Every structure is written in C-alpha cells, then in structure tokens.
XYZ file of C-alpha atoms in Angstrom:
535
model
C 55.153 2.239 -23.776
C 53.645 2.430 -20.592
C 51.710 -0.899 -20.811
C 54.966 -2.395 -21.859
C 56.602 -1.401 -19.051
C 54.301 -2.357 -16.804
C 54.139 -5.545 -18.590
C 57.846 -6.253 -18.011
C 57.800 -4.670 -14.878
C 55.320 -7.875 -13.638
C 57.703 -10.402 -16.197
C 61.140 -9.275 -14.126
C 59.153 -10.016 -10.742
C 57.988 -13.662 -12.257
C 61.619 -14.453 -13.402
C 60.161 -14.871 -17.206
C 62.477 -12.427 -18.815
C 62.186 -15.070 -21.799
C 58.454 -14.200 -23.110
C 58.360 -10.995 -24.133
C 55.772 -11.888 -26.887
C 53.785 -12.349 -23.649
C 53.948 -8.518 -23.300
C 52.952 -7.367 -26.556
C 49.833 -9.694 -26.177
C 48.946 -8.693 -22.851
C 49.409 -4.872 -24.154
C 46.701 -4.980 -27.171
C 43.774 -4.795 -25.241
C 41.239 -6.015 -22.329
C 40.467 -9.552 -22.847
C 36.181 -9.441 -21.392
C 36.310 -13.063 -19.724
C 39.256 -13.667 -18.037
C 38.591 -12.117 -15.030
C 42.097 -10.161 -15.378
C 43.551 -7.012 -15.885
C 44.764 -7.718 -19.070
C 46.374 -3.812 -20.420
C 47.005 -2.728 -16.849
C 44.693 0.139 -16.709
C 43.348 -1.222 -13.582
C 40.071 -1.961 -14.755
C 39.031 -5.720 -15.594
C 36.322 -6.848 -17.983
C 33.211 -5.492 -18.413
C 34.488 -2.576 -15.981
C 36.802 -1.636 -19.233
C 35.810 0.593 -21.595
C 37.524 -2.102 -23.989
C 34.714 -4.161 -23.413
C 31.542 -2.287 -23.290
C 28.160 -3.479 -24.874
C 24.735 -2.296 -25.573
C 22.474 -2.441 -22.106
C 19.296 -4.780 -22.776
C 16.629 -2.776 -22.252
C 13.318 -0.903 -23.742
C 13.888 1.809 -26.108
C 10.776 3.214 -27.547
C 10.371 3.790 -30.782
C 7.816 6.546 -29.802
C 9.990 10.199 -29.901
C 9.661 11.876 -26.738
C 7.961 9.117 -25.239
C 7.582 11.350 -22.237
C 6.678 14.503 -23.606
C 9.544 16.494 -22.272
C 11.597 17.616 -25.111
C 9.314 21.018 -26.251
C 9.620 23.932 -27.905
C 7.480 26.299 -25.910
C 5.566 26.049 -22.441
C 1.381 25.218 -22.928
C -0.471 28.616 -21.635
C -3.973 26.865 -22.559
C -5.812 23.780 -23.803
C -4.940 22.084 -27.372
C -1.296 23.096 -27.429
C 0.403 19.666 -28.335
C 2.115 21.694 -30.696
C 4.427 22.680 -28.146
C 6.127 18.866 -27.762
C 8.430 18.239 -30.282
C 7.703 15.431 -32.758
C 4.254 14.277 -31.575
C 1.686 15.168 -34.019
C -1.792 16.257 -33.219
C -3.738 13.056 -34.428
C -7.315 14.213 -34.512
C -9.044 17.049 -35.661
C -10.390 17.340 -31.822
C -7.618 18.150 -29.910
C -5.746 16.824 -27.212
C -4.241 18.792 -24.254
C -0.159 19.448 -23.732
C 0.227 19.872 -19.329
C 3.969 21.039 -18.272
C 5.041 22.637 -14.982
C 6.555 25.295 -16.859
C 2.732 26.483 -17.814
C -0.594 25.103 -18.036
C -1.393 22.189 -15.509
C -4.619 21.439 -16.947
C -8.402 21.706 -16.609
C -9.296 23.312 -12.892
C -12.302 20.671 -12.837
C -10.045 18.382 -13.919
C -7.223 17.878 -12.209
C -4.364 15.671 -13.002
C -2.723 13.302 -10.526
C 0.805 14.869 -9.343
C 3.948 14.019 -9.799
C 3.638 12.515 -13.370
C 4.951 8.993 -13.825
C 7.737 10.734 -15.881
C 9.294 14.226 -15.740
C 7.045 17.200 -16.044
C 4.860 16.889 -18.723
C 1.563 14.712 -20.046
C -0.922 15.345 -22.088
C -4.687 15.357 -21.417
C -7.424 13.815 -23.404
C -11.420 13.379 -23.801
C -13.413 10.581 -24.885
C -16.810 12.804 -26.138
C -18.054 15.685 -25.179
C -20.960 16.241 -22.889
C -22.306 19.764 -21.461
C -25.456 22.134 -21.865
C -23.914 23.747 -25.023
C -22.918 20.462 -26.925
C -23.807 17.257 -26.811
C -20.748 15.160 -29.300
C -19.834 11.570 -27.893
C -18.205 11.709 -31.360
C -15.297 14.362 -30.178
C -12.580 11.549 -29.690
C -9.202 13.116 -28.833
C -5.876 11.374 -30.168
C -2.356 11.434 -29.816
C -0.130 10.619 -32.447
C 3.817 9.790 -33.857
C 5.532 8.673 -36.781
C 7.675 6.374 -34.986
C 11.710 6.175 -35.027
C 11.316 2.899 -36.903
C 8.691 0.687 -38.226
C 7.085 -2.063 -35.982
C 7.829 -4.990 -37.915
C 6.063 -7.621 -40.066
C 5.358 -11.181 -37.547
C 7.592 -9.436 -34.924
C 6.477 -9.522 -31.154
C 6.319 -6.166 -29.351
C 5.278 -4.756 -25.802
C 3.428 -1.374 -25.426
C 3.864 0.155 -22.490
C 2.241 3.314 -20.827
C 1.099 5.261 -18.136
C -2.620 6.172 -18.143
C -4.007 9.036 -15.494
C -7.026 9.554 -13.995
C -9.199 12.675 -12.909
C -11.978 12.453 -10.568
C -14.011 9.303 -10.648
C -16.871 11.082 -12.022
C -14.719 12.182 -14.928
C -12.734 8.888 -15.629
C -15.402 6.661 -15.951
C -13.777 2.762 -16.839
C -13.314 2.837 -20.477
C -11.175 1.265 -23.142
C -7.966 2.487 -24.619
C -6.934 1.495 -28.240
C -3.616 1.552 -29.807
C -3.580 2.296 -33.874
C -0.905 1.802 -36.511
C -0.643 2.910 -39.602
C 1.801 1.482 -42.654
C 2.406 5.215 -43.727
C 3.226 8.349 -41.686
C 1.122 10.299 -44.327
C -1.761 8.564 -42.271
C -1.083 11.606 -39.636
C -3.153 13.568 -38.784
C -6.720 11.779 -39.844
C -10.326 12.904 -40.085
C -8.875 16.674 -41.576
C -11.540 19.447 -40.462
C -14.215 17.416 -39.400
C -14.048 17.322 -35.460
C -16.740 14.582 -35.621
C -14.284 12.184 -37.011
C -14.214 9.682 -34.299
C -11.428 7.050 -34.241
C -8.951 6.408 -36.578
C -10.720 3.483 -37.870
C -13.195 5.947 -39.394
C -10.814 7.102 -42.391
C -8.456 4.698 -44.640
C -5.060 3.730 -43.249
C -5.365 2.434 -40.254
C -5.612 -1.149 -38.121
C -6.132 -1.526 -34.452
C -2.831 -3.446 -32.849
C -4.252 -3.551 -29.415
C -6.596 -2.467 -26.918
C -6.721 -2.870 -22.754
C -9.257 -1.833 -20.468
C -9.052 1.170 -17.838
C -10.529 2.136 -14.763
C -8.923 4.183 -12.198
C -9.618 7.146 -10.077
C -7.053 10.190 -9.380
C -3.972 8.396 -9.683
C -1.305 7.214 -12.417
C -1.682 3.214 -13.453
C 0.729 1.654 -16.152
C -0.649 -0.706 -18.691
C 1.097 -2.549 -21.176
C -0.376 -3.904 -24.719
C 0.756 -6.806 -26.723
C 1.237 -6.595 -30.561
C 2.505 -8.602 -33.348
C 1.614 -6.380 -36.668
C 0.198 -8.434 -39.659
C 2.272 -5.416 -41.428
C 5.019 -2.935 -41.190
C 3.811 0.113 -39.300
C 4.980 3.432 -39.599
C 2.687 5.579 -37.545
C 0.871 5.396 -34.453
C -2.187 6.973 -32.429
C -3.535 6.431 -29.029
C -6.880 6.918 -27.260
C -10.175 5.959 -26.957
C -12.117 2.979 -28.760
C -14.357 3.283 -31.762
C -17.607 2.849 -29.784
C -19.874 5.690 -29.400
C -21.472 6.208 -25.676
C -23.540 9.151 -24.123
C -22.096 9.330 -20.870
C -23.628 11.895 -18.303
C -19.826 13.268 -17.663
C -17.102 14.654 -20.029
C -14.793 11.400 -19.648
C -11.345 12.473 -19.307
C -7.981 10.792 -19.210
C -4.005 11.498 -19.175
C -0.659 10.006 -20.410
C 2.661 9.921 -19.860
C 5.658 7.528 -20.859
C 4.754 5.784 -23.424
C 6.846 3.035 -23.910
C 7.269 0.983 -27.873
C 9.590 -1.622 -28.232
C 10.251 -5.564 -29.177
C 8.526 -7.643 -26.520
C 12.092 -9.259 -26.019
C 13.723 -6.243 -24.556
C 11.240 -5.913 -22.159
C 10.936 -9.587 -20.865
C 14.975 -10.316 -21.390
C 16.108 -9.840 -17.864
C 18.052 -11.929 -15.597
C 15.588 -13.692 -13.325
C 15.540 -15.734 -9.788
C 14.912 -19.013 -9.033
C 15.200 -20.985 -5.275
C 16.233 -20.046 -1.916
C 18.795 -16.950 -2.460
C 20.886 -17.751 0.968
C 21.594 -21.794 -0.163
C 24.654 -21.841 -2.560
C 23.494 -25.023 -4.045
C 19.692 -24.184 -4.573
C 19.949 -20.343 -5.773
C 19.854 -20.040 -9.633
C 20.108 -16.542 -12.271
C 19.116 -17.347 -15.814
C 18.109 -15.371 -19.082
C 15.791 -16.939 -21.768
C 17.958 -18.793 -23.770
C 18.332 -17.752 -27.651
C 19.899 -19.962 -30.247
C 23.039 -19.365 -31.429
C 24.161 -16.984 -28.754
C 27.297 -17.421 -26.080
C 26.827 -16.059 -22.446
C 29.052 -14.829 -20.302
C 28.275 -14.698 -16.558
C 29.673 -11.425 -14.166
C 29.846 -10.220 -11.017
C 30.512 -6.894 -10.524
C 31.680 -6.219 -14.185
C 34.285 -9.159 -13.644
C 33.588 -12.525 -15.669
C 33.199 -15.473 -13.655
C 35.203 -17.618 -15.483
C 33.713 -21.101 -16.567
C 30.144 -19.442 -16.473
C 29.012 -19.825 -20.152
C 25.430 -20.955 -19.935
C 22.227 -19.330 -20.077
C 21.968 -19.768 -16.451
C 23.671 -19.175 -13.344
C 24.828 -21.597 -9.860
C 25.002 -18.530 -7.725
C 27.979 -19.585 -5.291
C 29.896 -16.593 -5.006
C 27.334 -14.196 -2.336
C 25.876 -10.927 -2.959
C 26.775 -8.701 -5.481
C 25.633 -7.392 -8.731
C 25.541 -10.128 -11.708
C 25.284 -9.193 -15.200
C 25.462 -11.325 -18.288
C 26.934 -10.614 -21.850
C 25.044 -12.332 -24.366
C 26.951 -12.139 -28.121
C 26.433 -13.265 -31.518
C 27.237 -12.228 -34.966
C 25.488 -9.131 -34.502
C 27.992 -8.169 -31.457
C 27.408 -8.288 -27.616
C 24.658 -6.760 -25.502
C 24.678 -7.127 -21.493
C 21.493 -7.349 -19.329
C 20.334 -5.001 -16.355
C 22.390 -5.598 -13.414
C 20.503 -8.066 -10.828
C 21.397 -7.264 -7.349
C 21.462 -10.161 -5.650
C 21.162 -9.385 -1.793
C 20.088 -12.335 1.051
C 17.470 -11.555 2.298
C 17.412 -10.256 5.931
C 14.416 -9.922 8.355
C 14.269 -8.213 11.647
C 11.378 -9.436 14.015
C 11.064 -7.662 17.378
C 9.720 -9.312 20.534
C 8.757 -8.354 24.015
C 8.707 -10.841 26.590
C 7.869 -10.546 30.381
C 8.975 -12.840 33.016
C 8.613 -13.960 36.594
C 10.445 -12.798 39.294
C 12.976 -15.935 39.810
C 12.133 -17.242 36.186
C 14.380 -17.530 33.398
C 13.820 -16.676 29.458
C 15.150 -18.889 26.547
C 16.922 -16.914 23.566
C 18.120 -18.726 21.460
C 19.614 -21.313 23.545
C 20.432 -18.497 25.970
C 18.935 -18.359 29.635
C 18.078 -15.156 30.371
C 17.454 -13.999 33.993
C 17.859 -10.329 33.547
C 15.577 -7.530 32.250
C 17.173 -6.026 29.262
C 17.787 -5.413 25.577
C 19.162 -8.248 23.483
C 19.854 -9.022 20.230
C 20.565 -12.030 18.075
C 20.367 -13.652 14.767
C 19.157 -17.006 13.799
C 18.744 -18.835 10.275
C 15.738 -19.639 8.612
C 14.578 -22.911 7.154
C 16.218 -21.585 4.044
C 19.579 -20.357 5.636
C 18.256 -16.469 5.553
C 19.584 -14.771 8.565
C 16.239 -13.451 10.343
C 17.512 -10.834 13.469
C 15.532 -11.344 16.384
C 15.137 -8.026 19.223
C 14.242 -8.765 22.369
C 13.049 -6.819 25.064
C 12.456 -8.772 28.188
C 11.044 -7.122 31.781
C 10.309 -8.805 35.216
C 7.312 -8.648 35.986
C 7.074 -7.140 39.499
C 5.342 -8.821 42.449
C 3.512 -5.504 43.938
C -0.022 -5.612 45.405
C -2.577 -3.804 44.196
C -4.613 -2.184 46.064
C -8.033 -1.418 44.408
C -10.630 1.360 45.714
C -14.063 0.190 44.713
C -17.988 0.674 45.886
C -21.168 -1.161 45.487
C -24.525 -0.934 46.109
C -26.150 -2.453 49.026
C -27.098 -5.966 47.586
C -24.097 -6.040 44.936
C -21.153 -7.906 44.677
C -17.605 -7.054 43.757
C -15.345 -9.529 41.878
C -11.884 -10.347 42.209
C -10.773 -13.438 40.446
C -13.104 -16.101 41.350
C -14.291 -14.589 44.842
C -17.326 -12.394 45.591
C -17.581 -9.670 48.045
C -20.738 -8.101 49.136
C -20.121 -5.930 52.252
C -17.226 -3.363 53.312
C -14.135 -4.050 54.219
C -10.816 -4.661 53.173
C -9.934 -7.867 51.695
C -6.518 -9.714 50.025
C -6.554 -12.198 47.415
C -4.141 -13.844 45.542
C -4.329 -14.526 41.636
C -1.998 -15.507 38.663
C -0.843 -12.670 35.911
C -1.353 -13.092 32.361
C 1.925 -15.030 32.314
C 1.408 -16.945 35.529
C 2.800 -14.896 38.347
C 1.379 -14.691 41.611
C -0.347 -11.282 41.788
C -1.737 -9.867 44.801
C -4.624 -8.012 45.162
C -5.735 -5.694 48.459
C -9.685 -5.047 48.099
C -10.835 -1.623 50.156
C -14.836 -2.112 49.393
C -17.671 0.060 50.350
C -21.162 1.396 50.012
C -22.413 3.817 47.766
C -23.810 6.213 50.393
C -27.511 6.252 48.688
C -30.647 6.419 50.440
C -33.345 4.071 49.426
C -36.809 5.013 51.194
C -39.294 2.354 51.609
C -42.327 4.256 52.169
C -43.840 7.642 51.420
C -46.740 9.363 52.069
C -47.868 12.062 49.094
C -51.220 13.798 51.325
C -49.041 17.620 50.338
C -48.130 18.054 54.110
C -45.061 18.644 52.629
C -43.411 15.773 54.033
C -42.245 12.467 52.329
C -44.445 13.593 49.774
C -42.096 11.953 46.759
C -40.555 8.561 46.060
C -36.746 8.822 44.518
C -33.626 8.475 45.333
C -30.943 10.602 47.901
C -26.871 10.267 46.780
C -25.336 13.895 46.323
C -22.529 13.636 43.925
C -22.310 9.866 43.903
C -25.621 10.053 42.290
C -24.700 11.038 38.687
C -27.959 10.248 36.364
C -31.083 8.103 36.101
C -31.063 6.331 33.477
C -34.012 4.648 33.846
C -36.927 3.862 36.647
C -39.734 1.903 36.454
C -43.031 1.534 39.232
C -44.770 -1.800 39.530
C -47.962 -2.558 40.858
C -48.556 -5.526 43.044
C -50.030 -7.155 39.900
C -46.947 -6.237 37.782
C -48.306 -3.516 35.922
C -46.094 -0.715 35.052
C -47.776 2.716 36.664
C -45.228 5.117 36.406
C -41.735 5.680 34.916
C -38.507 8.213 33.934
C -35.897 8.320 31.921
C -32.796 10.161 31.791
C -33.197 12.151 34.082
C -31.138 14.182 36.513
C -31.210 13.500 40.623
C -33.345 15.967 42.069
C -35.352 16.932 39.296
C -38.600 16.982 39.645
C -39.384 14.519 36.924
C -37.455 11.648 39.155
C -39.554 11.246 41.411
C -42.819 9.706 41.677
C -46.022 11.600 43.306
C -47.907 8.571 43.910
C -50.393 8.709 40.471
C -51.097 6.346 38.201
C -52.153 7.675 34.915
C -52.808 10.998 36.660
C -55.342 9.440 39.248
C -54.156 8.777 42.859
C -52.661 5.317 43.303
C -54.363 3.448 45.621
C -52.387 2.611 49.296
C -49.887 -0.524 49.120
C -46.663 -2.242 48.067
C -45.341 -1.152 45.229
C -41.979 -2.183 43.452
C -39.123 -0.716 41.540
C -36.337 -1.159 38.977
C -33.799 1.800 38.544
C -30.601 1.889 36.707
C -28.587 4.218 38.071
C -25.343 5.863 36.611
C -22.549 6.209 39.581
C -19.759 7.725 40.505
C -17.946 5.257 38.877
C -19.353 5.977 35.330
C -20.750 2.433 35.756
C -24.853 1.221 35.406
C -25.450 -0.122 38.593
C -29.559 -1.982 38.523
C -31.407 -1.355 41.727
C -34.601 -3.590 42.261
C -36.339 -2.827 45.533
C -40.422 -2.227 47.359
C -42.113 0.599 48.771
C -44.774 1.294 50.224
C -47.576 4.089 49.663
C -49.486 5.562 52.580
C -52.392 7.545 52.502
C-alpha cells in the first residue's frame, strides 16, 4: 500500500487521476535501465536490490586460496595440516607460516606482510647440507579443487611467489600439475624421494613460468587450456634434478584459479579522458549478450553497446552484461581527469615583470593557476616568484704575491679595494666590492747553511695562514730535482731544506723551487720562485 500511495500521491500532482494501471505497474518492481525510481524506495537501478547481479571477477577454484581458513596455529615445520582443505601433496613436506605461530625457518626468513592475510606456506626445491645430500626432496602443495578445470576451456593461474635470501632463492622454475581425479592426492606415498608429480601415474603438467626474485613477494600468472577435465591440482618445483650448493627455498600465498575471461573481462580505457568526444569505456564483446552502460549504479539510458562515448564526467561506470544465463556487472571503473600539479620558482629583476599565464606579474609572491593541456587535462601550475635584490657584495679575498684574483672577466693582482659590475644568472646587474690582499708569507731568497745558526734552512714563514705543504720541490740550475717534501707541516723540520743533495753538500748557486701550499683559505695556491745558496 505504501508504493501505491506514493504512486498516486505523484498521479494527483500530474493531474492523471485517469491511469491508475500506471500505479500498479510502477509498484511491481525496479525497472534496471530506466534511469528511474520506479517502486519509490528511493533507490534507482543497479543501486536497487531489485536489480542486483553477479560482480565479474576471479573466483578461484582453489579452497582457501590464501591459506587463512585453519584449524590450528603451525608451532613447527610440515604442519600444512593445520589449513583447512589443502592437502599435503608430497611425501616431503611443505611448511604452513601464520602470525598466530610459526613464522618460518630463522635462516630463512619470509618477506613481511604476505601478499594476502596472515598465512603462506613455505617450500624446498632439494635438499642440500652436511647430513644429506637429496636434490630429489621436492616439496608440493596440493587441492582438489571446488570444480573441475574444463575440457578446451581457457583459464588464468594466478599467484604470489616469495623469496628468502638470494642465496636461498636461487632463479628456478615453478610448475603447475592437474590431475583428472582427486584420488591423485597425495602422490609418491612413503617414498620422500618421489620427486614431481610427473614421477607417479595421474598427472599432466598445465603450465610452468620462471622465477627469480630476492626477499620480496612477486605475482605470476600461468596460462592453461586442459586437453582434459581436471580435478586436482599441485604446485612447486619442476621435474629437473639440480645439485645446487644452497637449500633453494620459496613461499606462496594467494593462489588464484579461474576462467581466463573473468580475469581479462574488465571495462577498459581508450583516448584522452578530459575530451568528451575522444574518451571511450568498452568490454570485450561476447555474442549474444545485451549491455547496459551505468554511472553510479544509474543506467545511462540509450547506452546498449559493448562500448562507451564517455560524455557525462567523472564518476564510477559499470556495465551489466545479460544473457540467457542471467546478468553479471563488471568492476566499477573510476573514471577521474586526470590532474597534475607542477611547481615553479621564478626570480626576477628589480623593475622587471613575470608572465603567468597571460598575467604580468611585478610582485614577489605566491600564485596559483590552472591551465589545460594539449588534451584538455587541467595541469595546476604554483608559482613562487622573488626579486632579485640589487645589493653589492663585498668579497674578502687574499693572494699570493704574483697571483691574480678573478671577478668576472677582470684580473687583480695587488691590494686594494676594487668594484665591478656583472650580470646575475638571470641578467641583473650585480655589483661586486673586491677588498684584496697578500698572504703575509715570507719567501727568502738566499740562505747560508755553514751551522752558525743563522739562515741555516730554506722554507717558508706564514704563522696560521700557513696551513700545510703539500708539496716542494728543489731544482738545480740544470733542472735536476735535488731535494723535496711532501705533506708536511710548517715548521717541521722535514720542510725545510739544509742545503744537501743526496746527503752531500750542494754546491754554492741559484737554485729554484715549486711549492704548493695549502692556505688559509683551504685553497692550493703553486708558488714557483729562486734562491740562492751561500757558502
């Protein structure tokens, strides 16, 4: 009654009072592509439990794909037992990890979180250690599955295989089995050396990918398409045999069985999202079925084909896909424009302006704006813009006698103070106020080493502006090195020369020298110069 009321309720306010079949129609029921409130509940289409329909989307046929449902908490190795419905494949046995208990090997640690829940389970690919050599012990996981894998019929294996240290998880292969009969389960009874499944009667390989990986989760998928029903399945390492130097070691976690349809039928984009006329949604299309497009759980009326003109902005689209089986409805697609935020800093001259967007800017600041990308995609654009202040700058540097200072494209060589004028980075004048001096370091040029003690060494006088010798080098008037030190400290003994040459007096003369010398400045400054030896 309260439908029809509300039905005639709306037919008073029209001025229909004549169609009151119109009420009893509009009262049986949510009509799921009219984009109307059809019973008054206040909920229209797809948003109405009237009109709900299976979600396209995986739904493995594995049990406890993830390994959470159990019946007790592992307190050591080989305890599959404890996850309900997966079956211990192999005589050598795999490893159940949960929070609730035991997290493993401590040599062998998994990677944390897992992909999915709490639990995984650990396995080995051969055994290797001083007690037992077996590349033989293959561990293997195994289900009888919720239904069969079909004859001819495509399906998508998806899973999540950990890895221990790299030493441990060497790159191997893992192979997925089926079996026409859950009997199959477990295989190789009692005899640990068993090896793969492919070792006993029963079994096929459906698929196989290769795996490398080093502490951390990866997903892999595997394609099948069974020559046969299958029934049962088991998962882990290939047939081959290896002798590894390592105990090879491996996890998994969400393990993922289902037709390769359900996996790959999902609404997908095509063209520039923010143009009306060049943004497209579509599903793979399937003969024999009608779509229905939606946004937000309300049909867009009109919108019966596989794909979609998306003209009506963001939002989340769905679409219902029936035949004579019934309905099913895909994975919403959020469809959002895309929006990009670049930030810029920008420094001007004093007097200058900055363009933004069309907008002269004079003023340091903050500003913001948006602007539209070749594809109509609003990209925001932060700015933050400073003057660039016309200060000198006064600069405090020495020299050597003989050296030259640089300041833009001018040389100075003696004290004094000087001014120059140069552009910025960005082209704005810049001046520059130049106090230069000399390093106050004496340079003798003549000594006399006859043990008077008087002027007995050659070297060099600075106090603290003197901070090392790096290097210094004595000439002879024929070029021939006769003396040298390096790294030394001022007024050591071993920076100074005492007028030898290979431990025989030098004879009297001109003698040159090339120091580099580490100043005040933390700088090497290179000090070429002559003295002279007197005897």
């Amino acid at each position: 009654m309260r439908k029809l009321s509300n039905c005639v309720v709306l037919l008073l306010c029209l001025g229909i009072m004549q169609l009151p079949g119109l009420c009893l129609a509009q009262s049986g029921g949510e009509i799921c592509e009219n984009g109307r409130d059809d019973d008054g509940d206040g909920l229209i289409d797809l948003n109405d439990p009237d009109c709900t329909c299976a979600i396209i989307q995986p739904k493995s046929l594995i049990p406890n794909p993830s390994f959470e449902e159990f019946s007790c908490c592992p307190q050591t190795r080989s305890q599959l037992n404890c996850a309900e419905t997966w079956i211990q494949a192999s005589e050598a046995t795999t490893d159940y990890l949960h929070t609730c208990g035991w997290m493993g090997w401590d040599n062998l640690p998994a990677p944390l979180p897992f992909p999915d829940g709490n639990a995984a389970v650990g396995f080995r690919n051969g055994r290797f250690n001083q007690q037992m050599d077996d590349p033989n012990w293959k561990e293997y996981t195994g289900a009888c599955l919720l239904g069969p894998l079909k004859a001819k019929t495509a399906y998508k294996f998806k899973f999540w295989v950990g890895f221990t240290v790299a030493r441990e998880s060497p790159p191997t292969n893992i192979v997925f089995y089926g079996a026409t009969d859950c009997a199959s389960l477990p295989f190789g009874k009692g005899n640990t050396a068993h090896g793969c499944p492919l070792n006993g009667p029963g079994w096929v390989e459906l698929g196989r990918v290769f795996i490398q990986g080093a502490n951390q989760w990866i997903q892999y998928e595997i394609n099948v398409t069974p020559q046969q029903n299958i029934h049962a399945i088991a998962i882990g390492p290939d047939c081959e045999v290896s002798a590894p130097a390592t105990n090879p070691y491996y996890f998994f976690d969400n393990l993922v069985l289902d037709e390769r349809r359900n996996f790959e039928y999902a609404i997908s984009a095509k063209g520039f999202p923010c143009t009306n006329d060049q943004f497209f949604l579509e599903v793979p299309k399937i003969d024999g079925s009608n779509y229905q497009w939606y946004k937000e759980g309300i049909a867009l009326v009109g919108e019966t084909k596989a794909n979609l003109q998306v003209k009506t902005g963001e939002g989340r689209y769905q679409v219902r896909i029936s035949d004579d089986d019934g309905c099913r409805v895909t994975v919403p697609y959020v469809h959002l424009f895309p929006r990009s935020t670049n930030f810029i800093a920008r420094k001007i001259c004093p007097g200058t302006s900055y363009n933004f967007n069309q907008r002269q800017l004079r003023s340091a600041g903050e500003y913001i704006d948006t602007v539209k990308t070749i594809h109509n995609c609003d990209s925001i654009v932060r700015l933050s813009l400073s003057i660039e202040d016309d200060l000198i700058d006064t600069v405090q540097a020495r020299i050597l006698e003989g050296e030259q200072f640089k300041v833009g494209s001018r040389l100075y060589g003696s004290p004094g103070q000087f001014l120059s004028t140069l552009k910025s980075t960005i082209g704005c004048d810049s001046t520059v106020l130049l106090n230069l001096d000399f390093y106050k370091i004496f340079f003798p040029t003549g000594f006399s080493p006859n043990d008077d003690g008087k002027n007995d060494r050659f070297g060099f006088y600075g106090g603290e502006e003197l901070q090392r010798i790096a290097s210094f080098y004595i000439y002879d008037r024929w070029g021939g090195l006769v003396w040298s030190a390096k790294d030394v400290q001022p007024g050591e003994e071993a920076a100074f020369w005492d007028g030898t040459a290979r431990s025989e007096p030098a004879p009297q003369g001109l003698y040159t020298y090339v120091a580099t010398l580490i100043l005040a400045d933390g700088r090497e400054h290179v000090r070429y110069g002559g003295v002279t030896l007197v005897r």
